[in-house]
PDB file of C-alpha atoms in Angstrom:
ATOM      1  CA  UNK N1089     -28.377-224.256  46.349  1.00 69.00           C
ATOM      2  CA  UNK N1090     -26.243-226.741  48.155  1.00 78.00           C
ATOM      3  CA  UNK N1091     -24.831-228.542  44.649  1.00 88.00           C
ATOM      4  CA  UNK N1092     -23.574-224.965  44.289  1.00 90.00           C
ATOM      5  CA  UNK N1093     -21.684-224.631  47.695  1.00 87.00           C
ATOM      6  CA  UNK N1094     -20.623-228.224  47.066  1.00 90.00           C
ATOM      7  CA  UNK N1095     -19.065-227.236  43.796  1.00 92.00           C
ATOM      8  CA  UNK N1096     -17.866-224.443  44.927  1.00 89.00           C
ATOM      9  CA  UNK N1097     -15.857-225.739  47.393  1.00 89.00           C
ATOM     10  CA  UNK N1098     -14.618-228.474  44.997  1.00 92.00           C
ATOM     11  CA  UNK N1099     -13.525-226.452  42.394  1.00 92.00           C
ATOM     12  CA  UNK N1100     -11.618-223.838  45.082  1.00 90.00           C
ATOM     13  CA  UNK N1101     -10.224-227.344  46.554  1.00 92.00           C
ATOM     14  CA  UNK N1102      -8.462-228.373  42.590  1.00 95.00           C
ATOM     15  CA  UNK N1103      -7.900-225.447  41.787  1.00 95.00           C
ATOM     16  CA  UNK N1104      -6.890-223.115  44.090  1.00 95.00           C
ATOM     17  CA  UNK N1105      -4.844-220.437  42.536  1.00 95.00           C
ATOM     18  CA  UNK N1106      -7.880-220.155  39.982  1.00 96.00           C
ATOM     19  CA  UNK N1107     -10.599-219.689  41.511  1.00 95.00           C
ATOM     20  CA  UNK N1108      -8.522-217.053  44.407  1.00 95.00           C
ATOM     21  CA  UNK N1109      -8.207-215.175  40.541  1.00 96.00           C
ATOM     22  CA  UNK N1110     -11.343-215.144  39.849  1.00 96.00           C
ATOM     23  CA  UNK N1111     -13.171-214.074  42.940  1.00 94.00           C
ATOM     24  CA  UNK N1112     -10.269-211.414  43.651  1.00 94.00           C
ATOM     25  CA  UNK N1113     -10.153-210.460  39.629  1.00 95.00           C
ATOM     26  CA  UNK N1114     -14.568-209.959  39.903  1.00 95.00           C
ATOM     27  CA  UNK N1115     -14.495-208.489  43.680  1.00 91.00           C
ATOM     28  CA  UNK N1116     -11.665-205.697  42.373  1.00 90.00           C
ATOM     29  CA  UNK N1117     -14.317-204.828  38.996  1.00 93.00           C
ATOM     30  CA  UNK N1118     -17.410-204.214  41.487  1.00 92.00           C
ATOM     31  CA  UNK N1119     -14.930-202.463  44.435  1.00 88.00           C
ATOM     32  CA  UNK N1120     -14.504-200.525  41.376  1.00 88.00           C
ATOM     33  CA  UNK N1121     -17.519-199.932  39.767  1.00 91.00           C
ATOM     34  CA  UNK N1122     -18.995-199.469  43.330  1.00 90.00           C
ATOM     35  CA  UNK N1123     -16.704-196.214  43.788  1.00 86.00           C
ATOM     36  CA  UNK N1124     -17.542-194.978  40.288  1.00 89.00           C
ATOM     37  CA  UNK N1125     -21.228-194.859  40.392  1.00 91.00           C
ATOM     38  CA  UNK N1126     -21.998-194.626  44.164  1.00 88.00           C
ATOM     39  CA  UNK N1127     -19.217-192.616  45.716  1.00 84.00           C
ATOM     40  CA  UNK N1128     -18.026-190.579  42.824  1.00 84.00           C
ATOM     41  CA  UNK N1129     -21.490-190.282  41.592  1.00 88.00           C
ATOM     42  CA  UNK N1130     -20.782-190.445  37.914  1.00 90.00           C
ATOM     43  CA  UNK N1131     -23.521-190.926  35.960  1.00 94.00           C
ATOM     44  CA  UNK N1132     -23.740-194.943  33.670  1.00 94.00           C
ATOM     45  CA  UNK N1133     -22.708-192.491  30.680  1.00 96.00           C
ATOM     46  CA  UNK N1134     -19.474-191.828  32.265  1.00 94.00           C
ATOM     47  CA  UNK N1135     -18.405-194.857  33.711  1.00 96.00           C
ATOM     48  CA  UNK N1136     -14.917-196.221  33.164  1.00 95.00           C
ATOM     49  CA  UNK N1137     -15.358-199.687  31.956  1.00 97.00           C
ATOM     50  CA  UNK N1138     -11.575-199.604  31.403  1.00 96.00           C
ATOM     51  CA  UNK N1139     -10.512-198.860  34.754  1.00 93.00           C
ATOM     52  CA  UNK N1140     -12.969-201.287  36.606  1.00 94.00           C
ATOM     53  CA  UNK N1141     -10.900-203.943  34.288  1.00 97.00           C
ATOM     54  CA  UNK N1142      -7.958-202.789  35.201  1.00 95.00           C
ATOM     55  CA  UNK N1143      -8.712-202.717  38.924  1.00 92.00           C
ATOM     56  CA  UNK N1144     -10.273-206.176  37.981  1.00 96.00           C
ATOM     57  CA  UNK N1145      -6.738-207.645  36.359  1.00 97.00           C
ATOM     58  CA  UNK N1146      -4.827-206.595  38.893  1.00 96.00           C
ATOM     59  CA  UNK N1147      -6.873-209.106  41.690  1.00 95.00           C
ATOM     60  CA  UNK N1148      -7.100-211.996  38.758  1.00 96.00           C
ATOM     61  CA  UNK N1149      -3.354-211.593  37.895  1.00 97.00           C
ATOM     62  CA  UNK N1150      -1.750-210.497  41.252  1.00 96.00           C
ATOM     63  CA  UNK N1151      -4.334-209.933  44.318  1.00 94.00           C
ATOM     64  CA  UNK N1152      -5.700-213.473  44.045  1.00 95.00           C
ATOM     65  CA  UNK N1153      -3.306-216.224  43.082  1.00 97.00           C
ATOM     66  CA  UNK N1154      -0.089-213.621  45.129  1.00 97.00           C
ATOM     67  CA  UNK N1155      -3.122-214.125  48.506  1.00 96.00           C
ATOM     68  CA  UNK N1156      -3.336-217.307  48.144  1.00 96.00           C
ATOM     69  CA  UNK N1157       0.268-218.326  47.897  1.00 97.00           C
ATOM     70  CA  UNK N1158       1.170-216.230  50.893  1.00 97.00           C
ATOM     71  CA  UNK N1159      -1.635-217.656  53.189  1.00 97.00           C
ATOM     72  CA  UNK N1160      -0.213-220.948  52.018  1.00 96.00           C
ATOM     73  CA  UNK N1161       3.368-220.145  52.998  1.00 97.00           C
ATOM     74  CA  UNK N1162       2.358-217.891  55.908  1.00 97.00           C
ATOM     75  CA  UNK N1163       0.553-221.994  57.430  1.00 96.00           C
ATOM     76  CA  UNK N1164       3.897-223.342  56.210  1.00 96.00           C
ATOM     77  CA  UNK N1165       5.872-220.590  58.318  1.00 97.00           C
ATOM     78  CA  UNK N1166       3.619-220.300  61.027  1.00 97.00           C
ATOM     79  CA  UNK N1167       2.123-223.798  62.219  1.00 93.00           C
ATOM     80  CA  UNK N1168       0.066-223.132  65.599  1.00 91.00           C
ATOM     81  CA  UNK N1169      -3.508-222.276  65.401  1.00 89.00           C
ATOM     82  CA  UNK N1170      -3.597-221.027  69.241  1.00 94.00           C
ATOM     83  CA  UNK N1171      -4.272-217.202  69.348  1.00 95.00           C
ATOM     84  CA  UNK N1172      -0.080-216.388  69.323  1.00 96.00           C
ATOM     85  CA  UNK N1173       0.170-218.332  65.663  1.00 97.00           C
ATOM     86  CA  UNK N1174      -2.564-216.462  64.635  1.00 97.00           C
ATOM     87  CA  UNK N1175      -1.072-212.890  66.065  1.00 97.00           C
ATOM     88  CA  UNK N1176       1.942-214.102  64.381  1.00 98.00           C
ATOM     89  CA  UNK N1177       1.066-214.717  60.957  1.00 98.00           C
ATOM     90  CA  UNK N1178      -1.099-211.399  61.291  1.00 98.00           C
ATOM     91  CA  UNK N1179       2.104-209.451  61.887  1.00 98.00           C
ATOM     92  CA  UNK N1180       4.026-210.852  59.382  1.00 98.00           C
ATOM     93  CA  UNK N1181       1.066-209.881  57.047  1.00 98.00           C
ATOM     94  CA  UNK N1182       1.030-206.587  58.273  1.00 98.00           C
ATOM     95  CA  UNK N1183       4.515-205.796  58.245  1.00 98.00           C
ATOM     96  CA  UNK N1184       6.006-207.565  55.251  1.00 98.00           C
ATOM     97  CA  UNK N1185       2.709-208.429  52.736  1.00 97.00           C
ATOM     98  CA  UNK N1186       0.673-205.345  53.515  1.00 97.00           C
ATOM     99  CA  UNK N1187       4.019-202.890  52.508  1.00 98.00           C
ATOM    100  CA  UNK N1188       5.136-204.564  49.248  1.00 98.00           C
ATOM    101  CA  UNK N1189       1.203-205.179  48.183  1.00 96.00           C
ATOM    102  CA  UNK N1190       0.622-201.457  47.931  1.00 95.00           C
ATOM    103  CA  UNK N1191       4.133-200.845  46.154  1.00 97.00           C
ATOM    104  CA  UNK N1192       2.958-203.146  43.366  1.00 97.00           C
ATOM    105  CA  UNK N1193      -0.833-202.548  43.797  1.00 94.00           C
ATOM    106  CA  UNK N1194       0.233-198.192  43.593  1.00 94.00           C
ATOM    107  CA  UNK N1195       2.577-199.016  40.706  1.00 96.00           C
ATOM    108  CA  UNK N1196       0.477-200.893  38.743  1.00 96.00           C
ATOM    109  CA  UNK N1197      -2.702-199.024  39.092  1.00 92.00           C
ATOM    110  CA  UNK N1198      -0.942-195.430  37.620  1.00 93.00           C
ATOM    111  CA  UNK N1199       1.299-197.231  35.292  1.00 96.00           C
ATOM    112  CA  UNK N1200      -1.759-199.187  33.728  1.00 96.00           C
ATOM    113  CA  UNK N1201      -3.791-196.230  33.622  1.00 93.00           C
ATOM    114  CA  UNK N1202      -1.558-193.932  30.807  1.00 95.00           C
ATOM    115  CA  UNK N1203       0.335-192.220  34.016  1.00 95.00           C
ATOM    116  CA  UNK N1204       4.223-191.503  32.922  1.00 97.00           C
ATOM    117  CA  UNK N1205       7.115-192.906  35.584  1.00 97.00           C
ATOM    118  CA  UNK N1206       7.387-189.549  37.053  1.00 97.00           C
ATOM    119  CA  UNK N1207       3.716-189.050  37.610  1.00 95.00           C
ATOM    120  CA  UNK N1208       3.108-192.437  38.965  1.00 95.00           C
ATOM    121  CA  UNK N1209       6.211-191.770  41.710  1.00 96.00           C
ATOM    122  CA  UNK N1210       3.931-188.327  42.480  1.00 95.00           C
ATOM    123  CA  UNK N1211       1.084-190.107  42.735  1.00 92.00           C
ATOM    124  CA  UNK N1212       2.862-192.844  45.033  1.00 94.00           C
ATOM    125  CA  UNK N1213       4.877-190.591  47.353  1.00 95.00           C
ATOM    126  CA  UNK N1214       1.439-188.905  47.771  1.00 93.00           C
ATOM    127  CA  UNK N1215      -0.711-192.000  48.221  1.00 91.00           C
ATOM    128  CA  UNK N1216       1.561-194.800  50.061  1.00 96.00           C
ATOM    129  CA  UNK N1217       1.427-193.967  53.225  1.00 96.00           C
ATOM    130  CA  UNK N1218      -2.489-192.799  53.355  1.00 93.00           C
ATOM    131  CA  UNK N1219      -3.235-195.920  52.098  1.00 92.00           C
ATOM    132  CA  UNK N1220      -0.858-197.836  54.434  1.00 96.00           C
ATOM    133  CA  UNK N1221      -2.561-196.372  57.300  1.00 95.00           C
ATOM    134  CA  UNK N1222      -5.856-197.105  56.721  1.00 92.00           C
ATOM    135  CA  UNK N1223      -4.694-200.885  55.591  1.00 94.00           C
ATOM    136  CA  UNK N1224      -4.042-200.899  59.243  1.00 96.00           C
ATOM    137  CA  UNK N1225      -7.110-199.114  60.651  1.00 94.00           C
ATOM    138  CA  UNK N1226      -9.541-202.835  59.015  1.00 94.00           C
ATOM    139  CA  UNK N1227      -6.902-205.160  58.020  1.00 96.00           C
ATOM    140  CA  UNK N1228      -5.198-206.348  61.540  1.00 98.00           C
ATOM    141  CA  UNK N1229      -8.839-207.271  63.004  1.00 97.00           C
ATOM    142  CA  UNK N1230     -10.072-208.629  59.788  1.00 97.00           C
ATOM    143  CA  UNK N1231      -6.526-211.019  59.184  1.00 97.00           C
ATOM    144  CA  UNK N1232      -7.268-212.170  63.089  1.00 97.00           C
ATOM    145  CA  UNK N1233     -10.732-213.405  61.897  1.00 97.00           C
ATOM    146  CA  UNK N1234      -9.467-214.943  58.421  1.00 96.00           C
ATOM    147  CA  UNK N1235      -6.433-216.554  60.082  1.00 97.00           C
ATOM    148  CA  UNK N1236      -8.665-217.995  63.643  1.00 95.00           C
ATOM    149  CA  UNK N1237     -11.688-219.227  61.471  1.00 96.00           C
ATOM    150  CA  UNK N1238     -11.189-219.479  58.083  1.00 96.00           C
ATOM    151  CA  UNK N1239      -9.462-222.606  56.685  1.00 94.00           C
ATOM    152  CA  UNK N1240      -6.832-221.948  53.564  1.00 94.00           C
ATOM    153  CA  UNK N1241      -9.148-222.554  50.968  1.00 91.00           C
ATOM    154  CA  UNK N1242     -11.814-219.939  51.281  1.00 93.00           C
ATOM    155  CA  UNK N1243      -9.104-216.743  52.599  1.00 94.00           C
ATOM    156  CA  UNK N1244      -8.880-214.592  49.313  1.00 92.00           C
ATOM    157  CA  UNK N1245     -12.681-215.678  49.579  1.00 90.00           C
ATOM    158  CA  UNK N1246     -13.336-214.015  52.897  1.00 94.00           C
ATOM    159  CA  UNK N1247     -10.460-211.500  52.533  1.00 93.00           C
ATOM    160  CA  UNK N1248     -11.958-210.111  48.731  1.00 89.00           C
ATOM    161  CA  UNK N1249     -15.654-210.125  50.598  1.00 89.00           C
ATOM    162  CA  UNK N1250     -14.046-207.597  53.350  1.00 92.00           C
ATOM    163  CA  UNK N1251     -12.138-206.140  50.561  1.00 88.00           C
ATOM    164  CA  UNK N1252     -15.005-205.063  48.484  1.00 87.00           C
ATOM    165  CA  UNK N1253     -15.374-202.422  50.989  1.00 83.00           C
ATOM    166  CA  UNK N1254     -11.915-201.605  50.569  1.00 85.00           C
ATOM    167  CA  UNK N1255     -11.819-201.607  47.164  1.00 75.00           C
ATOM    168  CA  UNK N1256     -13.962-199.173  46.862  1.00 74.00           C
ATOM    169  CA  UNK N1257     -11.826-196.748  49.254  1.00 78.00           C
ATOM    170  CA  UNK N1258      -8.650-197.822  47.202  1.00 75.00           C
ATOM    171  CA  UNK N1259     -10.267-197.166  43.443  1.00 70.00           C
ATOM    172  CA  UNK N1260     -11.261-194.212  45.244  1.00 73.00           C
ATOM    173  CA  UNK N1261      -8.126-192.729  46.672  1.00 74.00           C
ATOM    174  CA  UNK N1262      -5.909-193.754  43.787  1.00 74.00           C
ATOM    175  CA  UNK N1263      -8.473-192.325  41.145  1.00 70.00           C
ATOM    176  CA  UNK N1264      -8.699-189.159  43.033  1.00 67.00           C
ATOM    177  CA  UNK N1265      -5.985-186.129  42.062  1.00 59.00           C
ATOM    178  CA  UNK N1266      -7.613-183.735  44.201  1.00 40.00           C
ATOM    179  CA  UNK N1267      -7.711-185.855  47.471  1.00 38.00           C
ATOM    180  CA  UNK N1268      -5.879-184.424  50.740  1.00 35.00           C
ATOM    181  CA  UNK N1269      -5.736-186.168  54.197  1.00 38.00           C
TER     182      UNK N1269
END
């Protein structure tokens, strides 16, 4: 078990952006696959292996390798490691990443999925904010934690292990025509 961590942490030290692309690109299929069978309660006959990979490109293409460069600029930016660096980088996070992430993530999600340009600007006038919210209901607490204790290399690790949970709520709300706050 420990060659594994010790490879592990290797591999995410030489190669960065790829292995952030991996874990977010397999986290984003079972965030996915999660809401499918367990909170949509389809049955295995009527699961959507082709939205799970889409949900899973998006984290391999974007989610991961976009993290990882902005935790790397966000050290660059932001220096101290005493509680106001951390509050600092968290708010920057919050108020610049966490915005323009859901523009792309909203975008890409109904585009990829058949929807026309009209019905994806619906179906982002109607989700953006929601989702916005709620980004700040987990992710201001859980960026304190990644940005305090985690070193660079293993964010988009800890970030795509809290996102799994969030996944799921995100395949969930952006899947889901009939959904009102």
């Amino acid at each position: 078990m420990a060659s594994i961590v010790v490879r592990f942490r290797i591999l995410c030290e030489k190669r960065p952006y790829l292995t952030s692309a991996v874990i977010a690109g397999s986290l984003n299929f079972c965030g996915d696959t999660i809401a499918q069978l367990f909170v949509d309660k389809r049955p295995l006959s009527n699961y959507d292996l082709s939205r799970s990979l889409r949900f899973a490109c998006f984290g391999l293409v974007v989610g991961g390798p976009g993290l990882r460069y902005w935790y790397q600029y966000l050290d660059v930016l932001i220096k101290s490691k005493t509680t106001t660096g951390v509050f600092g980088k968290v708010l920057l996070d919050q108020i610049l990443m966490a915005p323009a992430f859901y523009v792309v993530f909203l975008s890409y999600i109904n585009l990829s999925s058949g929807k026309s340009v009209e019905a994806t600007k619906d179906k982002f006038k109607k989700d953006f904010f929601p989702v916005l919210f709620a980004n700040y209901k987990l992710w201001p607490m859980a960026q304190m934690v990644n940005f305090y204790f985690v070193p660079l290399t293993y964010r988009v690790l800890y970030v795509s292990s809290v996102a799994l949970g969030w996944n799921t709520y995100l395949t969930w709300r952006t899947q889901s025509d009939d959904f009102h706050e």
